[in-house]
Amino acid sequence: MVSTETSPRAEPAAARERFDAVIAAGERIEPRDWMPDDYRATLVRQIAQHAHSEIIGMQPEANWITRAPSLKRKAVLIAKVQDEAGHGLYLYSAAETLGVSRAELLDMLHEGRQKYSSIFNYPTLTWADVGVIGWLVDGAAITNQVPLCRCSYGPYARAMVRVCKEESFHQRQGFEILHVLAHGTPEQRAMAQDATDRWYWPSLMMFGPPDAESAHSARSMAYGIKRFSNDELRQRFVDMIVPQADALGLTLPDPDLRWNPERGHYDFGEIDWAEFTQVLKGNGPCNRQRLSHRRAAHAEGAWVREAARAHAAKRARRAEHEGSPA
Amino acid sequence: MSERPLDEWPLWEVFVRARRGLSHTHVGSLHAADAEHALHNARDLYTRRREGVSLWVVPAASITASAPDDREVLFDPADDKVYRHPTFYSVPEGVEHL
Ligand SMILES: [Fe+2]
Ligand SMILES: [Fe+2]
């Protein structure tokens, strides 16, 4: 609720104390509570980036809607892509409770002033990519998002609860696609393996830079926005997918992947952070395509937004004349 | 909502009744040009999986909320009125249905 957003009467010292107490107690901050500027800024940045990722993430998968191999797969994929649009909308709403407008957020995405997850700058070359995205990309997203359901900011945490409920379908449908391919013809098997080979490393990068180099991690942890570090979540993800890859009969393209009984975790290879940096800078395979498609979709939708407003205004005028509710 | 760009539809708060017999519960918000449009959007956004049997949409600007700073004035007086709870009263042993 943008209009009821600030509470200027709060005394900073007392308000700060109350804010810290709420965070320390593991309770939730709500939109109208006083909050430090950097808490608000951190949340706006993170929630906006998250929202942008959801809607940009629609593109690589939508690429296959018209070419899904069966009507069933097509219906499933449409439902999944629609869910991602929904996730974007939940998150934009959560960001708006912090006093930014939807239009501002979209402008920042379109002008490249806010980022989205770099994973969506990779192309979906075959149908197997749709399976791998559900399995690895949604799988990594879930690993990231489950702890966010306990994030200190109420509207964000509530949006994540809703998102997580829907994500498990995404992950399973992807796994099922791959399972069918991996047990199909030699060509289908090869397709599943090839897609796994291309998406494995980028999916590990989804957790962000190593803890030592993560610019915002410490503050986000102190504020209860983040509950686990990038490296902890990445490890959790690797431990989850190794047995899943076995069940699929697919190989993860990482020669250093092996169980470490001392750590009780899988060891895995060195991530190519130079590639991550390049993609983040805009030099990934699809960065330009994703943004220009997004801008074009927004521009092409302008007449719809205007028409709906004009229609609403006309109905309101008419209702006024007739003196009865529309 | 004074700074809202002209291009943007107003904000609505959405409430869903999950089942008959339950109250409508706030689930989130959305943008829409008018009430009917808001209902359509709410249906698509918040009830894709049979989450509800009834929807309310309310213009966010119409909601009057208490201020966080008024919390003590509004709610603390209830703290010293423990006699409003049944546990305040002692009941002789063996007495039932009280
Ligand atoms: Fe999502
Ligand atoms: Fe998803």
Short mmCIF file of C-alpha atoms and ligand atoms in Angstrom, two decimals, chain A residues 54 83-84 87 138 145 163 167 170, ligand 1:
data_model
loop_
_atom_site.label_atom_id
_atom_site.label_comp_id
_atom_site.label_asym_id
_atom_site.label_seq_id
_atom_site.Cartn_x
_atom_site.Cartn_y
_atom_site.Cartn_z
CA GLU A 54 10.75 -14.45 -12.81
CA ASP A 83 3.16 -19.44 -12.90
CA GLU A 84 6.44 -17.61 -13.49
CA HIS A 87 5.70 -15.12 -9.31
CA ASP A 138 13.88 -24.37 -10.70
CA GLN A 145 13.77 -19.59 -1.96
CA VAL A 163 6.04 -19.20 -4.86
CA GLU A 167 7.79 -24.37 -7.66
CA HIS A 170 7.99 -26.96 -11.89
FE FE C 1 9.31 -18.91 -10.29
#
